[in-house]
């Protein structure tokens, strides 16, 4: 019997370490990885590049077709992102792009259109997908669901180190308020808000190293996969 490729869904707020966990699990299992935030960020870049009004859902929807040409490949530190043949890796984490991505992500019809882009990543032997609504909306039948959490200060600290590692200097308080602002939008939007569900393992990583998070998630994943 041919079933759909299995999915591990990882959800959580921005800067919590979902990307690292997703990369590590996909490496260990030799499965594909989907960082869904990059899809929203690529759409934001396309909107900015084409000077599309980001408050107009109808104007943004045609841009989803640009994402057919979106490719991302693991890179040493960051993911290399190519949109329509252009390397947009350097822009993907810009503050303006982060802000626009979380604003365009509020539109219900746009999110609906983004589903097929995300579903196209579901291929054998399996997919590790991370975002805000992986286990609830995009892959509700995922065989493993993990909700990774940490308080805003811990996430700001991690994001700051990551940015510094990439040569970007930032102010802690400024970054904290940007993260809190994005949390507010991601948590309280009417469509696909970031929520925990009963079938997800919740890991609060506020006082935990990423190595420990990976260890817990991998152990849980192996148990769930053995049951599936
Ligand atoms: O994970 P990230 O910070 O790179 O995501 C950028 C924005 O994209 C985030 O603020 C909200 C949006 N997003 C979303 O709405 N749903 C997802 N599954 C992933 C990201």
PDB file of C-alpha atoms and ligand atoms in Angstrom:
ATOM      1  CA  UNK A   1       0.000   0.000   0.000  1.00  0.00           C
ATOM      2  CA  UNK A   2       1.417   3.397  -0.971  1.00  0.00           C
ATOM      3  CA  UNK A   3       0.833   5.996   1.719  1.00  0.00           C
ATOM      4  CA  UNK A   4       1.776   9.647   1.744  1.00  0.00           C
ATOM      5  CA  UNK A   5       5.371  10.524   2.682  1.00  0.00           C
ATOM      6  CA  UNK A   6       5.647  10.927   6.488  1.00  0.00           C
ATOM      7  CA  UNK A   7       5.973  14.397   7.981  1.00  0.00           C
ATOM      8  CA  UNK A   8       7.482  15.710  11.211  1.00  0.00           C
ATOM      9  CA  UNK A   9       5.882  19.077  12.023  1.00  0.00           C
ATOM     10  CA  UNK A  10       7.750  21.584  14.186  1.00  0.00           C
ATOM     11  CA  UNK A  11       5.940  24.775  15.200  1.00  0.00           C
ATOM     12  CA  UNK A  12       6.878  27.657  17.445  1.00  0.00           C
ATOM     13  CA  UNK A  13       7.476  31.415  17.670  1.00  0.00           C
ATOM     14  CA  UNK A  14      10.210  33.306  15.835  1.00  0.00           C
ATOM     15  CA  UNK A  15      13.806  32.851  16.903  1.00  0.00           C
ATOM     16  CA  UNK A  16      13.101  29.758  19.001  1.00  0.00           C
ATOM     17  CA  UNK A  17      15.499  27.437  17.128  1.00  0.00           C
ATOM     18  CA  UNK A  18      12.988  25.613  14.904  1.00  0.00           C
ATOM     19  CA  UNK A  19      15.307  26.019  11.903  1.00  0.00           C
ATOM     20  CA  UNK A  20      18.238  24.359  13.664  1.00  0.00           C
ATOM     21  CA  UNK A  21      16.052  21.552  15.016  1.00  0.00           C
ATOM     22  CA  UNK A  22      14.515  20.993  11.577  1.00  0.00           C
ATOM     23  CA  UNK A  23      17.950  20.869   9.917  1.00  0.00           C
ATOM     24  CA  UNK A  24      19.355  18.454  12.520  1.00  0.00           C
ATOM     25  CA  UNK A  25      16.355  16.078  12.422  1.00  0.00           C
ATOM     26  CA  UNK A  26      16.345  16.044   8.620  1.00  0.00           C
ATOM     27  CA  UNK A  27      20.094  15.321   8.597  1.00  0.00           C
ATOM     28  CA  UNK A  28      19.757  12.478  11.129  1.00  0.00           C
ATOM     29  CA  UNK A  29      16.819  10.877   9.307  1.00  0.00           C
ATOM     30  CA  UNK A  30      18.043  11.776   5.801  1.00  0.00           C
ATOM     31  CA  UNK A  31      14.649  13.365   5.078  1.00  0.00           C
ATOM     32  CA  UNK A  32      13.865  16.616   3.255  1.00  0.00           C
ATOM     33  CA  UNK A  33      13.486  19.870   5.176  1.00  0.00           C
ATOM     34  CA  UNK A  34      10.990  22.687   4.761  1.00  0.00           C
ATOM     35  CA  UNK A  35      11.525  26.038   6.450  1.00  0.00           C
ATOM     36  CA  UNK A  36       8.095  27.552   5.714  1.00  0.00           C
ATOM     37  CA  UNK A  37       9.082  30.997   7.034  1.00  0.00           C
ATOM     38  CA  UNK A  38      11.408  31.252   4.025  1.00  0.00           C
ATOM     39  CA  UNK A  39       8.409  30.878   1.718  1.00  0.00           C
ATOM     40  CA  UNK A  40       6.682  33.830   3.414  1.00  0.00           C
ATOM     41  CA  UNK A  41       9.942  35.771   3.385  1.00  0.00           C
ATOM     42  CA  UNK A  42      10.475  35.064  -0.343  1.00  0.00           C
ATOM     43  CA  UNK A  43       6.957  36.322  -1.014  1.00  0.00           C
ATOM     44  CA  UNK A  44       7.768  39.477   0.969  1.00  0.00           C
ATOM     45  CA  UNK A  45      10.926  39.982  -1.126  1.00  0.00           C
ATOM     46  CA  UNK A  46       8.909  39.516  -4.339  1.00  0.00           C
ATOM     47  CA  UNK A  47       6.358  42.089  -3.092  1.00  0.00           C
ATOM     48  CA  UNK A  48       9.040  44.630  -2.190  1.00  0.00           C
ATOM     49  CA  UNK A  49      10.919  44.040  -5.451  1.00  0.00           C
ATOM     50  CA  UNK A  50       7.772  44.473  -7.561  1.00  0.00           C
ATOM     51  CA  UNK A  51       6.548  47.399  -5.438  1.00  0.00           C
ATOM     52  CA  UNK A  52       3.279  45.618  -4.686  1.00  0.00           C
ATOM     53  CA  UNK A  53       1.016  47.181  -2.063  1.00  0.00           C
ATOM     54  CA  UNK A  54       1.520  44.862   0.928  1.00  0.00           C
ATOM     55  CA  UNK A  55      -1.837  45.816   2.402  1.00  0.00           C
ATOM     56  CA  UNK A  56      -3.696  44.580  -0.716  1.00  0.00           C
ATOM     57  CA  UNK A  57      -4.287  40.819  -0.583  1.00  0.00           C
ATOM     58  CA  UNK A  58      -5.542  40.665  -4.198  1.00  0.00           C
ATOM     59  CA  UNK A  59      -2.344  42.297  -5.450  1.00  0.00           C
ATOM     60  CA  UNK A  60      -0.168  39.877  -3.471  1.00  0.00           C
ATOM     61  CA  UNK A  61      -1.867  36.648  -4.588  1.00  0.00           C
ATOM     62  CA  UNK A  62      -0.375  36.588  -8.145  1.00  0.00           C
ATOM     63  CA  UNK A  63       3.103  36.685  -6.549  1.00  0.00           C
ATOM     64  CA  UNK A  64       2.582  33.153  -5.174  1.00  0.00           C
ATOM     65  CA  UNK A  65       3.252  31.854  -8.711  1.00  0.00           C
ATOM     66  CA  UNK A  66       6.794  33.338  -8.458  1.00  0.00           C
ATOM     67  CA  UNK A  67       7.481  30.823  -5.680  1.00  0.00           C
ATOM     68  CA  UNK A  68       7.411  27.919  -8.139  1.00  0.00           C
ATOM     69  CA  UNK A  69      10.974  28.938  -8.891  1.00  0.00           C
ATOM     70  CA  UNK A  70      11.996  28.943  -5.235  1.00  0.00           C
ATOM     71  CA  UNK A  71      14.871  26.682  -4.257  1.00  0.00           C
ATOM     72  CA  UNK A  72      16.668  26.375  -0.998  1.00  0.00           C
ATOM     73  CA  UNK A  73      19.676  24.278  -0.252  1.00  0.00           C
ATOM     74  CA  UNK A  74      21.487  23.727   3.032  1.00  0.00           C
ATOM     75  CA  UNK A  75      24.515  25.959   3.337  1.00  0.00           C
ATOM     76  CA  UNK A  76      27.193  25.900   5.997  1.00  0.00           C
ATOM     77  CA  UNK A  77      25.514  28.317   8.417  1.00  0.00           C
ATOM     78  CA  UNK A  78      22.451  29.689   6.658  1.00  0.00           C
ATOM     79  CA  UNK A  79      20.202  28.291   3.964  1.00  0.00           C
ATOM     80  CA  UNK A  80      20.985  29.375   0.414  1.00  0.00           C
ATOM     81  CA  UNK A  81      17.769  30.689  -1.152  1.00  0.00           C
ATOM     82  CA  UNK A  82      17.307  31.158  -4.898  1.00  0.00           C
ATOM     83  CA  UNK A  83      14.196  32.884  -6.260  1.00  0.00           C
ATOM     84  CA  UNK A  84      13.758  32.878 -10.046  1.00  0.00           C
ATOM     85  CA  UNK A  85      17.490  32.304 -10.541  1.00  0.00           C
ATOM     86  CA  UNK A  86      18.530  35.111  -8.145  1.00  0.00           C
ATOM     87  CA  UNK A  87      20.360  34.452  -4.886  1.00  0.00           C
ATOM     88  CA  UNK A  88      18.237  36.171  -2.184  1.00  0.00           C
ATOM     89  CA  UNK A  89      19.983  34.525   0.812  1.00  0.00           C
ATOM     90  CA  UNK A  90      21.478  37.815   1.992  1.00  0.00           C
ATOM     91  CA  UNK A  91      18.089  39.548   2.080  1.00  0.00           C
ATOM     92  CA  UNK A  92      16.027  36.770   3.613  1.00  0.00           C
ATOM     93  CA  UNK A  93      16.613  37.794   7.256  1.00  0.00           C
ATOM     94  CA  UNK A  94      16.445  41.578   6.751  1.00  0.00           C
ATOM     95  CA  UNK A  95      14.300  43.280   9.383  1.00  0.00           C
ATOM     96  CA  UNK A  96      12.098  44.819   6.688  1.00  0.00           C
ATOM     97  CA  UNK A  97      11.592  41.396   5.100  1.00  0.00           C
ATOM     98  CA  UNK A  98      10.730  39.843   8.509  1.00  0.00           C
ATOM     99  CA  UNK A  99       8.201  42.574   9.139  1.00  0.00           C
ATOM    100  CA  UNK A 100       6.569  42.368   5.685  1.00  0.00           C
ATOM    101  CA  UNK A 101       6.490  38.534   5.872  1.00  0.00           C
ATOM    102  CA  UNK A 102       4.539  38.597   9.124  1.00  0.00           C
ATOM    103  CA  UNK A 103       2.129  41.202   7.680  1.00  0.00           C
ATOM    104  CA  UNK A 104       1.394  39.366   4.417  1.00  0.00           C
ATOM    105  CA  UNK A 105       0.981  36.149   6.435  1.00  0.00           C
ATOM    106  CA  UNK A 106      -2.225  37.631   7.902  1.00  0.00           C
ATOM    107  CA  UNK A 107      -4.203  37.224   4.654  1.00  0.00           C
ATOM    108  CA  UNK A 108      -6.450  34.104   4.560  1.00  0.00           C
ATOM    109  CA  UNK A 109      -6.730  33.645   0.758  1.00  0.00           C
ATOM    110  CA  UNK A 110      -3.026  34.175   0.353  1.00  0.00           C
ATOM    111  CA  UNK A 111      -2.320  31.522   3.013  1.00  0.00           C
ATOM    112  CA  UNK A 112      -4.672  29.169   1.199  1.00  0.00           C
ATOM    113  CA  UNK A 113      -2.676  29.674  -2.037  1.00  0.00           C
ATOM    114  CA  UNK A 114       0.570  29.063  -0.151  1.00  0.00           C
ATOM    115  CA  UNK A 115      -0.630  25.587   0.880  1.00  0.00           C
ATOM    116  CA  UNK A 116       0.144  23.938  -2.463  1.00  0.00           C
ATOM    117  CA  UNK A 117       3.660  25.448  -2.459  1.00  0.00           C
ATOM    118  CA  UNK A 118       4.264  23.891   0.969  1.00  0.00           C
ATOM    119  CA  UNK A 119       2.628  20.554   0.085  1.00  0.00           C
ATOM    120  CA  UNK A 120       4.979  20.209  -2.893  1.00  0.00           C
ATOM    121  CA  UNK A 121       7.856  19.638  -0.439  1.00  0.00           C
ATOM    122  CA  UNK A 122       6.207  16.457   0.885  1.00  0.00           C
ATOM    123  CA  UNK A 123       8.214  13.741  -0.850  1.00  0.00           C
ATOM    124  CA  UNK A 124       9.676  10.357   0.097  1.00  0.00           C
ATOM    125  CA  UNK A 125      11.447   9.302   2.228  1.00  0.00           C
ATOM    126  CA  UNK A 126       9.863  12.046   4.380  1.00  0.00           C
ATOM    127  CA  UNK A 127       9.760  15.716   5.317  1.00  0.00           C
ATOM    128  CA  UNK A 128      10.682  17.690   8.421  1.00  0.00           C
ATOM    129  CA  UNK A 129       8.666  20.928   8.213  1.00  0.00           C
ATOM    130  CA  UNK A 130       8.928  23.929  10.499  1.00  0.00           C
ATOM    131  CA  UNK A 131       6.771  27.051  10.870  1.00  0.00           C
ATOM    132  CA  UNK A 132       3.703  28.304  12.718  1.00  0.00           C
ATOM    133  CA  UNK A 133       0.933  26.044  11.410  1.00  0.00           C
ATOM    134  CA  UNK A 134       2.717  22.919  10.185  1.00  0.00           C
ATOM    135  CA  UNK A 135       0.984  20.530  12.597  1.00  0.00           C
ATOM    136  CA  UNK A 136      -2.383  22.311  12.608  1.00  0.00           C
ATOM    137  CA  UNK A 137      -3.140  23.439   9.033  1.00  0.00           C
ATOM    138  CA  UNK A 138      -0.474  22.505   6.490  1.00  0.00           C
ATOM    139  CA  UNK A 139       0.266  18.907   7.574  1.00  0.00           C
ATOM    140  CA  UNK A 140      -2.449  18.031  10.150  1.00  0.00           C
ATOM    141  CA  UNK A 141      -1.741  14.315   9.500  1.00  0.00           C
ATOM    142  CA  UNK A 142       1.952  14.643  10.481  1.00  0.00           C
ATOM    143  CA  UNK A 143       3.063  11.546  12.394  1.00  0.00           C
ATOM    144  CA  UNK A 144       5.226  13.611  14.763  1.00  0.00           C
ATOM    145  CA  UNK A 145       4.283  17.072  16.052  1.00  0.00           C
ATOM    146  CA  UNK A 146       6.595  19.193  18.163  1.00  0.00           C
ATOM    147  CA  UNK A 147       5.870  22.635  19.593  1.00  0.00           C
ATOM    148  CA  UNK A 148       9.113  24.402  20.456  1.00  0.00           C
ATOM    149  CA  UNK A 149       8.804  27.341  22.813  1.00  0.00           C
ATOM    150  CA  UNK A 150      11.039  29.807  24.747  1.00  0.00           C
ATOM    151  CA  UNK A 151      10.395  33.181  26.298  1.00  0.00           C
ATOM    152  CA  UNK A 152      10.913  36.336  24.208  1.00  0.00           C
ATOM    153  CA  UNK A 153      14.140  37.387  25.992  1.00  0.00           C
ATOM    154  CA  UNK A 154      15.821  34.032  25.408  1.00  0.00           C
ATOM    155  CA  UNK A 155      14.762  34.097  21.753  1.00  0.00           C
ATOM    156  CA  UNK A 156      16.048  37.666  21.324  1.00  0.00           C
ATOM    157  CA  UNK A 157      19.398  36.654  22.790  1.00  0.00           C
ATOM    158  CA  UNK A 158      19.668  33.709  20.384  1.00  0.00           C
ATOM    159  CA  UNK A 159      18.660  35.784  17.360  1.00  0.00           C
ATOM    160  CA  UNK A 160      21.188  38.442  18.358  1.00  0.00           C
ATOM    161  CA  UNK A 161      24.017  35.903  18.479  1.00  0.00           C
ATOM    162  CA  UNK A 162      22.911  34.501  15.118  1.00  0.00           C
ATOM    163  CA  UNK A 163      22.879  37.965  13.523  1.00  0.00           C
ATOM    164  CA  UNK A 164      26.244  38.841  15.078  1.00  0.00           C
ATOM    165  CA  UNK A 165      27.618  35.599  13.690  1.00  0.00           C
ATOM    166  CA  UNK A 166      26.574  36.874  10.275  1.00  0.00           C
ATOM    167  CA  UNK A 167      28.289  40.221  10.832  1.00  0.00           C
ATOM    168  CA  UNK A 168      25.077  42.149  11.658  1.00  0.00           C
ATOM    169  CA  UNK A 169      25.165  44.236  14.840  1.00  0.00           C
ATOM    170  CA  UNK A 170      21.832  44.860  16.575  1.00  0.00           C
ATOM    171  CA  UNK A 171      20.458  46.490  19.695  1.00  0.00           C
ATOM    172  CA  UNK A 172      18.972  43.958  22.177  1.00  0.00           C
ATOM    173  CA  UNK A 173      15.972  46.078  23.239  1.00  0.00           C
ATOM    174  CA  UNK A 174      15.129  47.023  19.672  1.00  0.00           C
ATOM    175  CA  UNK A 175      15.283  43.372  18.595  1.00  0.00           C
ATOM    176  CA  UNK A 176      13.193  42.318  21.615  1.00  0.00           C
ATOM    177  CA  UNK A 177      10.418  44.752  20.763  1.00  0.00           C
ATOM    178  CA  UNK A 178      10.475  43.630  17.101  1.00  0.00           C
ATOM    179  CA  UNK A 179      10.183  39.987  18.214  1.00  0.00           C
ATOM    180  CA  UNK A 180       7.340  40.844  20.610  1.00  0.00           C
ATOM    181  CA  UNK A 181       5.543  42.755  17.863  1.00  0.00           C
ATOM    182  CA  UNK A 182       5.821  39.779  15.494  1.00  0.00           C
ATOM    183  CA  UNK A 183       4.693  37.384  18.260  1.00  0.00           C
ATOM    184  CA  UNK A 184       1.609  39.511  18.736  1.00  0.00           C
ATOM    185  CA  UNK A 185       0.703  39.216  15.040  1.00  0.00           C
ATOM    186  CA  UNK A 186       1.561  35.500  14.731  1.00  0.00           C
ATOM    187  CA  UNK A 187      -0.336  34.549  17.913  1.00  0.00           C
ATOM    188  CA  UNK A 188      -3.441  36.656  17.537  1.00  0.00           C
ATOM    189  CA  UNK A 189      -4.226  36.559  13.828  1.00  0.00           C
ATOM    190  CA  UNK A 190      -7.618  35.121  12.921  1.00  0.00           C
ATOM    191  CA  UNK A 191      -6.244  32.587  10.426  1.00  0.00           C
ATOM    192  CA  UNK A 192      -3.688  29.870  11.302  1.00  0.00           C
ATOM    193  CA  UNK A 193      -2.581  31.458  14.574  1.00  0.00           C
ATOM    194  CA  UNK A 194       0.355  29.889  16.355  1.00  0.00           C
ATOM    195  CA  UNK A 195      -1.272  27.472  18.817  1.00  0.00           C
ATOM    196  CA  UNK A 196      -0.342  24.294  20.628  1.00  0.00           C
ATOM    197  CA  UNK A 197      -2.461  21.196  20.182  1.00  0.00           C
ATOM    198  CA  UNK A 198      -2.997  18.123  22.369  1.00  0.00           C
ATOM    199  CA  UNK A 199      -1.177  15.863  19.920  1.00  0.00           C
ATOM    200  CA  UNK A 200       2.087  17.871  20.007  1.00  0.00           C
ATOM    201  CA  UNK A 201       5.065  17.412  22.294  1.00  0.00           C
ATOM    202  CA  UNK A 202       5.768  20.803  23.890  1.00  0.00           C
ATOM    203  CA  UNK A 203       9.417  21.591  24.559  1.00  0.00           C
ATOM    204  CA  UNK A 204      10.133  24.758  26.523  1.00  0.00           C
ATOM    205  CA  UNK A 205      13.725  25.518  25.599  1.00  0.00           C
ATOM    206  CA  UNK A 206      14.104  28.770  27.583  1.00  0.00           C
ATOM    207  CA  UNK A 207      16.783  27.235  29.794  1.00  0.00           C
ATOM    208  CA  UNK A 208      17.890  24.432  27.501  1.00  0.00           C
ATOM    209  CA  UNK A 209      20.753  24.066  25.064  1.00  0.00           C
ATOM    210  CA  UNK A 210      19.928  23.346  21.438  1.00  0.00           C
ATOM    211  CA  UNK A 211      21.793  20.019  21.818  1.00  0.00           C
ATOM    212  CA  UNK A 212      19.378  18.986  24.573  1.00  0.00           C
ATOM    213  CA  UNK A 213      16.379  20.061  22.459  1.00  0.00           C
ATOM    214  CA  UNK A 214      17.659  17.954  19.538  1.00  0.00           C
ATOM    215  CA  UNK A 215      18.212  14.972  21.850  1.00  0.00           C
ATOM    216  CA  UNK A 216      14.650  15.169  23.286  1.00  0.00           C
ATOM    217  CA  UNK A 217      13.070  15.703  19.861  1.00  0.00           C
ATOM    218  CA  UNK A 218      15.018  12.859  18.264  1.00  0.00           C
ATOM    219  CA  UNK A 219      14.131  10.446  21.071  1.00  0.00           C
ATOM    220  CA  UNK A 220      10.440  11.363  20.827  1.00  0.00           C
ATOM    221  CA  UNK A 221      10.510  11.130  17.011  1.00  0.00           C
ATOM    222  CA  UNK A 222      12.002   7.633  17.062  1.00  0.00           C
ATOM    223  CA  UNK A 223       9.284   6.451  19.482  1.00  0.00           C
ATOM    224  CA  UNK A 224       6.501   7.995  17.374  1.00  0.00           C
ATOM    225  CA  UNK A 225       7.886   6.612  14.107  1.00  0.00           C
ATOM    226  CA  UNK A 226       8.100   3.117  15.599  1.00  0.00           C
ATOM    227  CA  UNK A 227       4.386   3.378  16.498  1.00  0.00           C
ATOM    228  CA  UNK A 228       3.294   4.714  13.054  1.00  0.00           C
TER     229      UNK A 228
HETATM  230  O1  LIG B   1       9.794  31.533  10.849  1.00  0.00           O
HETATM  231  P1  LIG B   1      10.114  32.940  10.337  1.00  0.00           P
HETATM  232  O2  LIG B   1      10.389  33.908  11.430  1.00  0.00           O
HETATM  233  O3  LIG B   1      11.203  32.928   9.306  1.00  0.00           O
HETATM  234  O4  LIG B   1       8.766  33.436   9.590  1.00  0.00           O
HETATM  235  C1  LIG B   1       8.614  34.722   9.048  1.00  0.00           C
HETATM  236  C2  LIG B   1       7.153  35.134   9.097  1.00  0.00           C
HETATM  237  O5  LIG B   1       6.403  34.291   8.216  1.00  0.00           O
HETATM  238  C3  LIG B   1       6.484  34.998  10.460  1.00  0.00           C
HETATM  239  O6  LIG B   1       6.510  36.204  11.191  1.00  0.00           O
HETATM  240  C4  LIG B   1       5.076  34.609  10.148  1.00  0.00           C
HETATM  241  C5  LIG B   1       5.151  33.975   8.781  1.00  0.00           C
HETATM  242  N1  LIG B   1       4.963  32.523   8.821  1.00  0.00           N
HETATM  243  C6  LIG B   1       3.677  32.061   8.902  1.00  0.00           C
HETATM  244  O7  LIG B   1       2.738  32.841   9.003  1.00  0.00           O
HETATM  245  N2  LIG B   1       3.431  30.727   8.860  1.00  0.00           N
HETATM  246  C7  LIG B   1       4.437  29.857   8.763  1.00  0.00           C
HETATM  247  N3  LIG B   1       4.164  28.548   8.712  1.00  0.00           N
HETATM  248  C8  LIG B   1       5.776  30.313   8.708  1.00  0.00           C
HETATM  249  C9  LIG B   1       6.012  31.664   8.760  1.00  0.00           C
END
